């Protein structure tokens, strides 16, 4: 797959997705594209349906209309465990690590379907996430909030995904730790993984993203290069706020 937006492959394509929790749809006719090695940010007000969109993509909730393609294959309504094998990793906002297991055990569980190369992959990820290296034998529950977010991402990377969906990875972190986390997300993207990140901190996520989608009331409102959205009057007034 290719597109005119970037000189990179489309690793995730969502076309006209409609989904919800049994009542009326929460997201309606939503379309997005995620590119290899690029960061795509989904922004929008509370309750816009950002987390619901991720859950629908990864098969946690059922899709009632539209299509999901990962790499070149259609994966609409595949179960989450099947999506992992299709090279899509999903890091939910909560319950994304096992607090009673060590960092290493968490990583091993993240790679549970690997036939081989688990130890080697952990070494690679320790290079990518130096903070985790020193903590391999610590319980995940004893890590700081920033380290736990890094571990959740590293776990998701154990199976060499082509796409990674991150739901509010920097929620609850101090500004300094948010900066460190975003630098880490950029490092992961630089390895070729297509990142789709949902964040409440609109300004910060658009600063780091390559492309942004604004979602309002479960529908696509507008999208464009993140840099352009950051200076778009409507986006600033509604979601970013003016710098004083
Ligand atoms: N498990 C659920 N069952 C029923 N309705 C739900 C469920 N989860 C979310 N909703 C509803 O779906 C709508 C969208 O919620 P969602 O969590 O996707 O928004 P969001 O954009 O991620 O918001 P936030 O920025 O607060 O995380 C809300 O009206 C919410 O009440
Ligand atoms: Mg959410």
JSON list of N, CA, C and O in Angstrom, two decimals, residues 24-79:
[
{"chain": "A", "resi": 24, "resn": "UNK", "atom": "N", "xyz": [-26.32, 2.96, 20.47]},
{"chain": "A", "resi": 24, "resn": "UNK", "atom": "CA", "xyz": [-26.01, 3.68, 19.23]},
{"chain": "A", "resi": 24, "resn": "UNK", "atom": "C", "xyz": [-24.49, 3.77, 19.10]},
{"chain": "A", "resi": 24, "resn": "UNK", "atom": "O", "xyz": [-23.76, 3.72, 20.08]},
{"chain": "A", "resi": 25, "resn": "UNK", "atom": "N", "xyz": [-24.01, 3.87, 17.84]},
{"chain": "A", "resi": 25, "resn": "UNK", "atom": "CA", "xyz": [-22.56, 3.84, 17.62]},
{"chain": "A", "resi": 25, "resn": "UNK", "atom": "C", "xyz": [-21.85, 4.98, 18.35]},
{"chain": "A", "resi": 25, "resn": "UNK", "atom": "O", "xyz": [-22.40, 6.07, 18.46]},
{"chain": "A", "resi": 26, "resn": "UNK", "atom": "N", "xyz": [-20.64, 4.71, 18.83]},
{"chain": "A", "resi": 26, "resn": "UNK", "atom": "CA", "xyz": [-19.83, 5.74, 19.48]},
{"chain": "A", "resi": 26, "resn": "UNK", "atom": "C", "xyz": [-18.92, 6.39, 18.44]},
{"chain": "A", "resi": 26, "resn": "UNK", "atom": "O", "xyz": [-18.73, 7.59, 18.42]},
{"chain": "A", "resi": 27, "resn": "UNK", "atom": "N", "xyz": [-18.34, 5.57, 17.55]},
{"chain": "A", "resi": 27, "resn": "UNK", "atom": "CA", "xyz": [-17.58, 6.14, 16.44]},
{"chain": "A", "resi": 27, "resn": "UNK", "atom": "C", "xyz": [-18.32, 5.79, 15.15]},
{"chain": "A", "resi": 27, "resn": "UNK", "atom": "O", "xyz": [-18.90, 4.72, 15.02]},
{"chain": "A", "resi": 28, "resn": "UNK", "atom": "N", "xyz": [-18.32, 6.74, 14.23]},
{"chain": "A", "resi": 28, "resn": "UNK", "atom": "CA", "xyz": [-19.09, 6.57, 13.00]},
{"chain": "A", "resi": 28, "resn": "UNK", "atom": "C", "xyz": [-18.26, 6.96, 11.80]},
{"chain": "A", "resi": 28, "resn": "UNK", "atom": "O", "xyz": [-17.77, 8.10, 11.71]},
{"chain": "A", "resi": 29, "resn": "UNK", "atom": "N", "xyz": [-18.10, 6.01, 10.90]},
{"chain": "A", "resi": 29, "resn": "UNK", "atom": "CA", "xyz": [-17.49, 6.29, 9.60]},
{"chain": "A", "resi": 29, "resn": "UNK", "atom": "C", "xyz": [-16.10, 6.93, 9.74]},
{"chain": "A", "resi": 29, "resn": "UNK", "atom": "O", "xyz": [-15.77, 7.87, 9.02]},
{"chain": "A", "resi": 30, "resn": "UNK", "atom": "N", "xyz": [-15.29, 6.42, 10.66]},
{"chain": "A", "resi": 30, "resn": "UNK", "atom": "CA", "xyz": [-13.97, 7.01, 10.91]},
{"chain": "A", "resi": 30, "resn": "UNK", "atom": "C", "xyz": [-12.92, 6.36, 10.01]},
{"chain": "A", "resi": 30, "resn": "UNK", "atom": "O", "xyz": [-12.87, 5.13, 9.90]},
{"chain": "A", "resi": 31, "resn": "UNK", "atom": "N", "xyz": [-12.10, 7.18, 9.39]},
{"chain": "A", "resi": 31, "resn": "UNK", "atom": "CA", "xyz": [-11.03, 6.69, 8.53]},
{"chain": "A", "resi": 31, "resn": "UNK", "atom": "C", "xyz": [-9.70, 7.29, 8.96]},
{"chain": "A", "resi": 31, "resn": "UNK", "atom": "O", "xyz": [-9.62, 8.49, 9.19]},
{"chain": "A", "resi": 32, "resn": "UNK", "atom": "N", "xyz": [-8.69, 6.45, 9.08]},
{"chain": "A", "resi": 32, "resn": "UNK", "atom": "CA", "xyz": [-7.33, 6.94, 9.36]},
{"chain": "A", "resi": 32, "resn": "UNK", "atom": "C", "xyz": [-6.30, 6.07, 8.64]},
{"chain": "A", "resi": 32, "resn": "UNK", "atom": "O", "xyz": [-6.60, 4.93, 8.27]},
{"chain": "A", "resi": 33, "resn": "UNK", "atom": "N", "xyz": [-5.12, 6.64, 8.47]},
{"chain": "A", "resi": 33, "resn": "UNK", "atom": "CA", "xyz": [-3.99, 5.88, 7.93]},
{"chain": "A", "resi": 33, "resn": "UNK", "atom": "C", "xyz": [-2.78, 6.08, 8.84]},
{"chain": "A", "resi": 33, "resn": "UNK", "atom": "O", "xyz": [-2.56, 7.17, 9.34]},
{"chain": "A", "resi": 34, "resn": "UNK", "atom": "N", "xyz": [-2.01, 5.01, 9.00]},
{"chain": "A", "resi": 34, "resn": "UNK", "atom": "CA", "xyz": [-0.77, 5.08, 9.80]},
{"chain": "A", "resi": 34, "resn": "UNK", "atom": "C", "xyz": [0.36, 4.56, 8.91]},
{"chain": "A", "resi": 34, "resn": "UNK", "atom": "O", "xyz": [0.21, 3.53, 8.24]},
{"chain": "A", "resi": 35, "resn": "UNK", "atom": "N", "xyz": [1.48, 5.29, 8.92]},
{"chain": "A", "resi": 35, "resn": "UNK", "atom": "CA", "xyz": [2.60, 4.99, 8.03]},
{"chain": "A", "resi": 35, "resn": "UNK", "atom": "C", "xyz": [3.79, 4.41, 8.79]},
{"chain": "A", "resi": 35, "resn": "UNK", "atom": "O", "xyz": [4.04, 4.80, 9.93]},
{"chain": "A", "resi": 36, "resn": "UNK", "atom": "N", "xyz": [4.52, 3.55, 8.11]},
{"chain": "A", "resi": 36, "resn": "UNK", "atom": "CA", "xyz": [5.74, 2.98, 8.71]},
{"chain": "A", "resi": 36, "resn": "UNK", "atom": "C", "xyz": [6.67, 4.10, 9.12]},
{"chain": "A", "resi": 36, "resn": "UNK", "atom": "O", "xyz": [6.92, 5.03, 8.34]},
{"chain": "A", "resi": 37, "resn": "UNK", "atom": "N", "xyz": [7.16, 4.02, 10.35]},
{"chain": "A", "resi": 37, "resn": "UNK", "atom": "CA", "xyz": [8.17, 4.97, 10.81]},
{"chain": "A", "resi": 37, "resn": "UNK", "atom": "C", "xyz": [7.64, 6.36, 11.13]},
{"chain": "A", "resi": 37, "resn": "UNK", "atom": "O", "xyz": [8.43, 7.26, 11.41]},
{"chain": "A", "resi": 38, "resn": "UNK", "atom": "N", "xyz": [6.33, 6.54, 11.07]},
{"chain": "A", "resi": 38, "resn": "UNK", "atom": "CA", "xyz": [5.73, 7.87, 11.34]},
{"chain": "A", "resi": 38, "resn": "UNK", "atom": "C", "xyz": [4.84, 7.80, 12.58]},
{"chain": "A", "resi": 38, "resn": "UNK", "atom": "O", "xyz": [4.31, 6.74, 12.92]},
{"chain": "A", "resi": 39, "resn": "UNK", "atom": "N", "xyz": [4.66, 8.95, 13.21]},
{"chain": "A", "resi": 39, "resn": "UNK", "atom": "CA", "xyz": [3.78, 9.05, 14.37]},
{"chain": "A", "resi": 39, "resn": "UNK", "atom": "C", "xyz": [2.49, 9.74, 13.94]},
{"chain": "A", "resi": 39, "resn": "UNK", "atom": "O", "xyz": [2.51, 10.85, 13.42]},
{"chain": "A", "resi": 40, "resn": "UNK", "atom": "N", "xyz": [1.38, 9.02, 14.12]},
{"chain": "A", "resi": 40, "resn": "UNK", "atom": "CA", "xyz": [0.06, 9.57, 13.81]},
{"chain": "A", "resi": 40, "resn": "UNK", "atom": "C", "xyz": [-0.65, 9.81, 15.14]},
{"chain": "A", "resi": 40, "resn": "UNK", "atom": "O", "xyz": [-0.78, 8.89, 15.95]},
{"chain": "A", "resi": 41, "resn": "UNK", "atom": "N", "xyz": [-1.11, 11.04, 15.36]},
{"chain": "A", "resi": 41, "resn": "UNK", "atom": "CA", "xyz": [-1.79, 11.37, 16.62]},
{"chain": "A", "resi": 41, "resn": "UNK", "atom": "C", "xyz": [-3.28, 11.51, 16.38]},
{"chain": "A", "resi": 41, "resn": "UNK", "atom": "O", "xyz": [-3.71, 12.11, 15.40]},
{"chain": "A", "resi": 42, "resn": "UNK", "atom": "N", "xyz": [-4.06, 10.91, 17.28]},
{"chain": "A", "resi": 42, "resn": "UNK", "atom": "CA", "xyz": [-5.51, 11.10, 17.27]},
{"chain": "A", "resi": 42, "resn": "UNK", "atom": "C", "xyz": [-5.82, 12.02, 18.45]},
{"chain": "A", "resi": 42, "resn": "UNK", "atom": "O", "xyz": [-5.54, 11.65, 19.59]},
{"chain": "A", "resi": 43, "resn": "UNK", "atom": "N", "xyz": [-6.35, 13.18, 18.17]},
{"chain": "A", "resi": 43, "resn": "UNK", "atom": "CA", "xyz": [-6.67, 14.11, 19.25]},
{"chain": "A", "resi": 43, "resn": "UNK", "atom": "C", "xyz": [-8.15, 14.47, 19.19]},
{"chain": "A", "resi": 43, "resn": "UNK", "atom": "O", "xyz": [-8.82, 14.24, 18.19]},
{"chain": "A", "resi": 44, "resn": "UNK", "atom": "N", "xyz": [-8.63, 15.03, 20.28]},
{"chain": "A", "resi": 44, "resn": "UNK", "atom": "CA", "xyz": [-10.04, 15.40, 20.35]},
{"chain": "A", "resi": 44, "resn": "UNK", "atom": "C", "xyz": [-10.47, 15.47, 21.78]},
{"chain": "A", "resi": 44, "resn": "UNK", "atom": "O", "xyz": [-9.78, 14.96, 22.67]},
{"chain": "A", "resi": 45, "resn": "UNK", "atom": "N", "xyz": [-11.62, 16.08, 22.03]},
{"chain": "A", "resi": 45, "resn": "UNK", "atom": "CA", "xyz": [-12.06, 16.29, 23.42]},
{"chain": "A", "resi": 45, "resn": "UNK", "atom": "C", "xyz": [-12.36, 14.98, 24.14]},
{"chain": "A", "resi": 45, "resn": "UNK", "atom": "O", "xyz": [-12.48, 13.92, 23.51]},
{"chain": "A", "resi": 46, "resn": "UNK", "atom": "N", "xyz": [-12.51, 15.06, 25.46]},
{"chain": "A", "resi": 46, "resn": "UNK", "atom": "CA", "xyz": [-12.91, 13.90, 26.26]},
{"chain": "A", "resi": 46, "resn": "UNK", "atom": "C", "xyz": [-14.18, 13.30, 25.70]},
{"chain": "A", "resi": 46, "resn": "UNK", "atom": "O", "xyz": [-15.11, 14.03, 25.36]},
{"chain": "A", "resi": 47, "resn": "UNK", "atom": "N", "xyz": [-14.22, 11.99, 25.63]},
{"chain": "A", "resi": 47, "resn": "UNK", "atom": "CA", "xyz": [-15.44, 11.33, 25.17]},
{"chain": "A", "resi": 47, "resn": "UNK", "atom": "C", "xyz": [-15.64, 11.36, 23.66]},
{"chain": "A", "resi": 47, "resn": "UNK", "atom": "O", "xyz": [-16.69, 10.94, 23.16]},
{"chain": "A", "resi": 48, "resn": "UNK", "atom": "N", "xyz": [-14.63, 11.83, 22.91]},
{"chain": "A", "resi": 48, "resn": "UNK", "atom": "CA", "xyz": [-14.76, 11.91, 21.45]},
{"chain": "A", "resi": 48, "resn": "UNK", "atom": "C", "xyz": [-14.80, 10.54, 20.80]},
{"chain": "A", "resi": 48, "resn": "UNK", "atom": "O", "xyz": [-15.22, 10.39, 19.65]},
{"chain": "A", "resi": 49, "resn": "UNK", "atom": "N", "xyz": [-14.32, 9.53, 21.53]},
{"chain": "A", "resi": 49, "resn": "UNK", "atom": "CA", "xyz": [-14.30, 8.18, 20.96]},
{"chain": "A", "resi": 49, "resn": "UNK", "atom": "C", "xyz": [-12.92, 7.71, 20.56]},
{"chain": "A", "resi": 49, "resn": "UNK", "atom": "O", "xyz": [-12.77, 6.72, 19.84]},
{"chain": "A", "resi": 50, "resn": "UNK", "atom": "N", "xyz": [-11.89, 8.38, 21.08]},
{"chain": "A", "resi": 50, "resn": "UNK", "atom": "CA", "xyz": [-10.51, 8.03, 20.69]},
{"chain": "A", "resi": 50, "resn": "UNK", "atom": "C", "xyz": [-10.15, 6.62, 21.16]},
{"chain": "A", "resi": 50, "resn": "UNK", "atom": "O", "xyz": [-9.65, 5.80, 20.38]},
{"chain": "A", "resi": 51, "resn": "UNK", "atom": "N", "xyz": [-10.41, 6.34, 22.45]},
{"chain": "A", "resi": 51, "resn": "UNK", "atom": "CA", "xyz": [-10.10, 5.00, 22.96]},
{"chain": "A", "resi": 51, "resn": "UNK", "atom": "C", "xyz": [-10.98, 3.95, 22.28]},
{"chain": "A", "resi": 51, "resn": "UNK", "atom": "O", "xyz": [-10.53, 2.83, 22.00]},
{"chain": "A", "resi": 52, "resn": "UNK", "atom": "N", "xyz": [-12.24, 4.32, 22.03]},
{"chain": "A", "resi": 52, "resn": "UNK", "atom": "CA", "xyz": [-13.16, 3.39, 21.36]},
{"chain": "A", "resi": 52, "resn": "UNK", "atom": "C", "xyz": [-12.64, 3.04, 19.97]},
{"chain": "A", "resi": 52, "resn": "UNK", "atom": "O", "xyz": [-12.71, 1.87, 19.55]},
{"chain": "A", "resi": 53, "resn": "UNK", "atom": "N", "xyz": [-12.08, 4.02, 19.28]},
{"chain": "A", "resi": 53, "resn": "UNK", "atom": "CA", "xyz": [-11.51, 3.76, 17.94]},
{"chain": "A", "resi": 53, "resn": "UNK", "atom": "C", "xyz": [-10.39, 2.72, 18.04]},
{"chain": "A", "resi": 53, "resn": "UNK", "atom": "O", "xyz": [-10.37, 1.75, 17.28]},
{"chain": "A", "resi": 54, "resn": "UNK", "atom": "N", "xyz": [-9.50, 2.90, 19.01]},
{"chain": "A", "resi": 54, "resn": "UNK", "atom": "CA", "xyz": [-8.40, 1.93, 19.16]},
{"chain": "A", "resi": 54, "resn": "UNK", "atom": "C", "xyz": [-8.96, 0.54, 19.48]},
{"chain": "A", "resi": 54, "resn": "UNK", "atom": "O", "xyz": [-8.51, -0.47, 18.92]},
{"chain": "A", "resi": 55, "resn": "UNK", "atom": "N", "xyz": [-9.96, 0.48, 20.38]},
{"chain": "A", "resi": 55, "resn": "UNK", "atom": "CA", "xyz": [-10.53, -0.82, 20.75]},
{"chain": "A", "resi": 55, "resn": "UNK", "atom": "C", "xyz": [-11.19, -1.50, 19.55]},
{"chain": "A", "resi": 55, "resn": "UNK", "atom": "O", "xyz": [-11.14, -2.73, 19.43]},
{"chain": "A", "resi": 56, "resn": "UNK", "atom": "N", "xyz": [-11.79, -0.71, 18.69]},
{"chain": "A", "resi": 56, "resn": "UNK", "atom": "CA", "xyz": [-12.44, -1.28, 17.50]},
{"chain": "A", "resi": 56, "resn": "UNK", "atom": "C", "xyz": [-11.39, -1.79, 16.51]},
{"chain": "A", "resi": 56, "resn": "UNK", "atom": "O", "xyz": [-11.56, -2.85, 15.89]},
{"chain": "A", "resi": 57, "resn": "UNK", "atom": "N", "xyz": [-10.29, -1.07, 16.39]},
{"chain": "A", "resi": 57, "resn": "UNK", "atom": "CA", "xyz": [-9.23, -1.49, 15.46]},
{"chain": "A", "resi": 57, "resn": "UNK", "atom": "C", "xyz": [-8.64, -2.82, 15.89]},
{"chain": "A", "resi": 57, "resn": "UNK", "atom": "O", "xyz": [-8.41, -3.72, 15.09]},
{"chain": "A", "resi": 58, "resn": "UNK", "atom": "N", "xyz": [-8.46, -2.97, 17.21]},
{"chain": "A", "resi": 58, "resn": "UNK", "atom": "CA", "xyz": [-7.73, -4.14, 17.72]},
{"chain": "A", "resi": 58, "resn": "UNK", "atom": "C", "xyz": [-8.66, -5.31, 18.06]},
{"chain": "A", "resi": 58, "resn": "UNK", "atom": "O", "xyz": [-8.21, -6.39, 18.42]},
{"chain": "A", "resi": 59, "resn": "UNK", "atom": "N", "xyz": [-9.97, -5.11, 17.89]},
{"chain": "A", "resi": 59, "resn": "UNK", "atom": "CA", "xyz": [-10.90, -6.23, 18.08]},
{"chain": "A", "resi": 59, "resn": "UNK", "atom": "C", "xyz": [-11.39, -6.43, 19.50]},
{"chain": "A", "resi": 59, "resn": "UNK", "atom": "O", "xyz": [-11.99, -7.46, 19.80]},
{"chain": "A", "resi": 60, "resn": "UNK", "atom": "N", "xyz": [-11.15, -5.46, 20.38]},
{"chain": "A", "resi": 60, "resn": "UNK", "atom": "CA", "xyz": [-11.68, -5.55, 21.74]},
{"chain": "A", "resi": 60, "resn": "UNK", "atom": "C", "xyz": [-13.20, -5.34, 21.72]},
{"chain": "A", "resi": 60, "resn": "UNK", "atom": "O", "xyz": [-13.93, -5.95, 22.50]},
{"chain": "A", "resi": 61, "resn": "UNK", "atom": "N", "xyz": [-13.68, -4.49, 20.83]},
{"chain": "A", "resi": 61, "resn": "UNK", "atom": "CA", "xyz": [-15.13, -4.36, 20.62]},
{"chain": "A", "resi": 61, "resn": "UNK", "atom": "C", "xyz": [-15.43, -4.63, 19.14]},
{"chain": "A", "resi": 61, "resn": "UNK", "atom": "O", "xyz": [-14.56, -4.51, 18.29]},
{"chain": "A", "resi": 62, "resn": "UNK", "atom": "N", "xyz": [-16.66, -5.00, 18.88]},
{"chain": "A", "resi": 62, "resn": "UNK", "atom": "CA", "xyz": [-17.07, -5.38, 17.52]},
{"chain": "A", "resi": 62, "resn": "UNK", "atom": "C", "xyz": [-17.31, -4.16, 16.64]},
{"chain": "A", "resi": 62, "resn": "UNK", "atom": "O", "xyz": [-17.81, -3.14, 17.09]},
{"chain": "A", "resi": 63, "resn": "UNK", "atom": "N", "xyz": [-16.91, -4.33, 15.40]},
{"chain": "A", "resi": 63, "resn": "UNK", "atom": "CA", "xyz": [-17.11, -3.28, 14.40]},
{"chain": "A", "resi": 63, "resn": "UNK", "atom": "C", "xyz": [-18.41, -3.58, 13.66]},
{"chain": "A", "resi": 63, "resn": "UNK", "atom": "O", "xyz": [-18.63, -4.72, 13.24]},
{"chain": "A", "resi": 64, "resn": "UNK", "atom": "N", "xyz": [-19.30, -2.58, 13.51]},
{"chain": "A", "resi": 64, "resn": "UNK", "atom": "CA", "xyz": [-20.55, -2.85, 12.79]},
{"chain": "A", "resi": 64, "resn": "UNK", "atom": "C", "xyz": [-20.51, -2.34, 11.35]},
{"chain": "A", "resi": 64, "resn": "UNK", "atom": "O", "xyz": [-21.39, -2.63, 10.56]},
{"chain": "A", "resi": 65, "resn": "UNK", "atom": "N", "xyz": [-19.48, -1.56, 11.02]},
{"chain": "A", "resi": 65, "resn": "UNK", "atom": "CA", "xyz": [-19.34, -1.12, 9.64]},
{"chain": "A", "resi": 65, "resn": "UNK", "atom": "C", "xyz": [-17.92, -0.68, 9.37]},
{"chain": "A", "resi": 65, "resn": "UNK", "atom": "O", "xyz": [-17.22, -0.27, 10.29]},
{"chain": "A", "resi": 66, "resn": "UNK", "atom": "N", "xyz": [-17.49, -0.79, 8.12]},
{"chain": "A", "resi": 66, "resn": "UNK", "atom": "CA", "xyz": [-16.15, -0.35, 7.75]},
{"chain": "A", "resi": 66, "resn": "UNK", "atom": "C", "xyz": [-15.13, -1.46, 7.78]},
{"chain": "A", "resi": 66, "resn": "UNK", "atom": "O", "xyz": [-15.47, -2.63, 8.02]},
{"chain": "A", "resi": 67, "resn": "UNK", "atom": "N", "xyz": [-13.88, -1.08, 7.54]},
{"chain": "A", "resi": 67, "resn": "UNK", "atom": "CA", "xyz": [-12.82, -2.07, 7.35]},
{"chain": "A", "resi": 67, "resn": "UNK", "atom": "C", "xyz": [-11.53, -1.64, 8.03]},
{"chain": "A", "resi": 67, "resn": "UNK", "atom": "O", "xyz": [-11.23, -0.46, 8.11]},
{"chain": "A", "resi": 68, "resn": "UNK", "atom": "N", "xyz": [-10.77, -2.66, 8.48]},
{"chain": "A", "resi": 68, "resn": "UNK", "atom": "CA", "xyz": [-9.44, -2.44, 9.04]},
{"chain": "A", "resi": 68, "resn": "UNK", "atom": "C", "xyz": [-8.46, -3.29, 8.23]},
{"chain": "A", "resi": 68, "resn": "UNK", "atom": "O", "xyz": [-8.70, -4.48, 8.02]},
{"chain": "A", "resi": 69, "resn": "UNK", "atom": "N", "xyz": [-7.37, -2.66, 7.79]},
{"chain": "A", "resi": 69, "resn": "UNK", "atom": "CA", "xyz": [-6.32, -3.40, 7.08]},
{"chain": "A", "resi": 69, "resn": "UNK", "atom": "C", "xyz": [-5.00, -3.18, 7.81]},
{"chain": "A", "resi": 69, "resn": "UNK", "atom": "O", "xyz": [-4.63, -2.05, 8.09]},
{"chain": "A", "resi": 70, "resn": "UNK", "atom": "N", "xyz": [-4.31, -4.28, 8.12]},
{"chain": "A", "resi": 70, "resn": "UNK", "atom": "CA", "xyz": [-2.96, -4.18, 8.69]},
{"chain": "A", "resi": 70, "resn": "UNK", "atom": "C", "xyz": [-2.00, -4.72, 7.64]},
{"chain": "A", "resi": 70, "resn": "UNK", "atom": "O", "xyz": [-2.21, -5.83, 7.13]},
{"chain": "A", "resi": 71, "resn": "UNK", "atom": "N", "xyz": [-1.00, -3.91, 7.32]},
{"chain": "A", "resi": 71, "resn": "UNK", "atom": "CA", "xyz": [-0.15, -4.19, 6.17]},
{"chain": "A", "resi": 71, "resn": "UNK", "atom": "C", "xyz": [-1.10, -4.35, 4.98]},
{"chain": "A", "resi": 71, "resn": "UNK", "atom": "O", "xyz": [-1.93, -3.47, 4.77]},
{"chain": "A", "resi": 72, "resn": "UNK", "atom": "N", "xyz": [-1.09, -5.44, 4.26]},
{"chain": "A", "resi": 72, "resn": "UNK", "atom": "CA", "xyz": [-2.03, -5.50, 3.14]},
{"chain": "A", "resi": 72, "resn": "UNK", "atom": "C", "xyz": [-3.24, -6.37, 3.41]},
{"chain": "A", "resi": 72, "resn": "UNK", "atom": "O", "xyz": [-4.06, -6.59, 2.52]},
{"chain": "A", "resi": 73, "resn": "UNK", "atom": "N", "xyz": [-3.38, -6.86, 4.64]},
{"chain": "A", "resi": 73, "resn": "UNK", "atom": "CA", "xyz": [-4.45, -7.82, 4.92]},
{"chain": "A", "resi": 73, "resn": "UNK", "atom": "C", "xyz": [-5.62, -7.21, 5.68]},
{"chain": "A", "resi": 73, "resn": "UNK", "atom": "O", "xyz": [-5.41, -6.45, 6.63]},
{"chain": "A", "resi": 74, "resn": "UNK", "atom": "N", "xyz": [-6.82, -7.60, 5.31]},
{"chain": "A", "resi": 74, "resn": "UNK", "atom": "CA", "xyz": [-7.98, -7.14, 6.07]},
{"chain": "A", "resi": 74, "resn": "UNK", "atom": "C", "xyz": [-8.07, -7.90, 7.39]},
{"chain": "A", "resi": 74, "resn": "UNK", "atom": "O", "xyz": [-7.94, -9.14, 7.43]},
{"chain": "A", "resi": 75, "resn": "UNK", "atom": "N", "xyz": [-8.27, -7.17, 8.48]},
{"chain": "A", "resi": 75, "resn": "UNK", "atom": "CA", "xyz": [-8.31, -7.78, 9.81]},
{"chain": "A", "resi": 75, "resn": "UNK", "atom": "C", "xyz": [-9.58, -7.37, 10.57]},
{"chain": "A", "resi": 75, "resn": "UNK", "atom": "O", "xyz": [-9.64, -7.52, 11.79]},
{"chain": "A", "resi": 76, "resn": "UNK", "atom": "N", "xyz": [-10.58, -6.84, 9.86]},
{"chain": "A", "resi": 76, "resn": "UNK", "atom": "CA", "xyz": [-11.80, -6.35, 10.52]},
{"chain": "A", "resi": 76, "resn": "UNK", "atom": "C", "xyz": [-12.40, -7.42, 11.42]},
{"chain": "A", "resi": 76, "resn": "UNK", "atom": "O", "xyz": [-12.61, -8.56, 10.98]},
{"chain": "A", "resi": 77, "resn": "UNK", "atom": "N", "xyz": [-12.65, -7.05, 12.68]},
{"chain": "A", "resi": 77, "resn": "UNK", "atom": "CA", "xyz": [-13.27, -7.95, 13.66]},
{"chain": "A", "resi": 77, "resn": "UNK", "atom": "C", "xyz": [-12.45, -9.19, 14.02]},
{"chain": "A", "resi": 77, "resn": "UNK", "atom": "O", "xyz": [-12.98, -10.16, 14.55]},
{"chain": "A", "resi": 78, "resn": "UNK", "atom": "N", "xyz": [-11.15, -9.15, 13.73]},
{"chain": "A", "resi": 78, "resn": "UNK", "atom": "CA", "xyz": [-10.28, -10.21, 14.25]},
{"chain": "A", "resi": 78, "resn": "UNK", "atom": "C", "xyz": [-10.17, -10.05, 15.76]},
{"chain": "A", "resi": 78, "resn": "UNK", "atom": "O", "xyz": [-10.18, -8.94, 16.27]},
{"chain": "A", "resi": 79, "resn": "UNK", "atom": "N", "xyz": [-10.02, -11.16, 16.47]},
{"chain": "A", "resi": 79, "resn": "UNK", "atom": "CA", "xyz": [-9.84, -11.10, 17.93]},
{"chain": "A", "resi": 79, "resn": "UNK", "atom": "C", "xyz": [-8.46, -10.50, 18.24]},
{"chain": "A", "resi": 79, "resn": "UNK", "atom": "O", "xyz": [-7.53, -10.65, 17.45]}
]
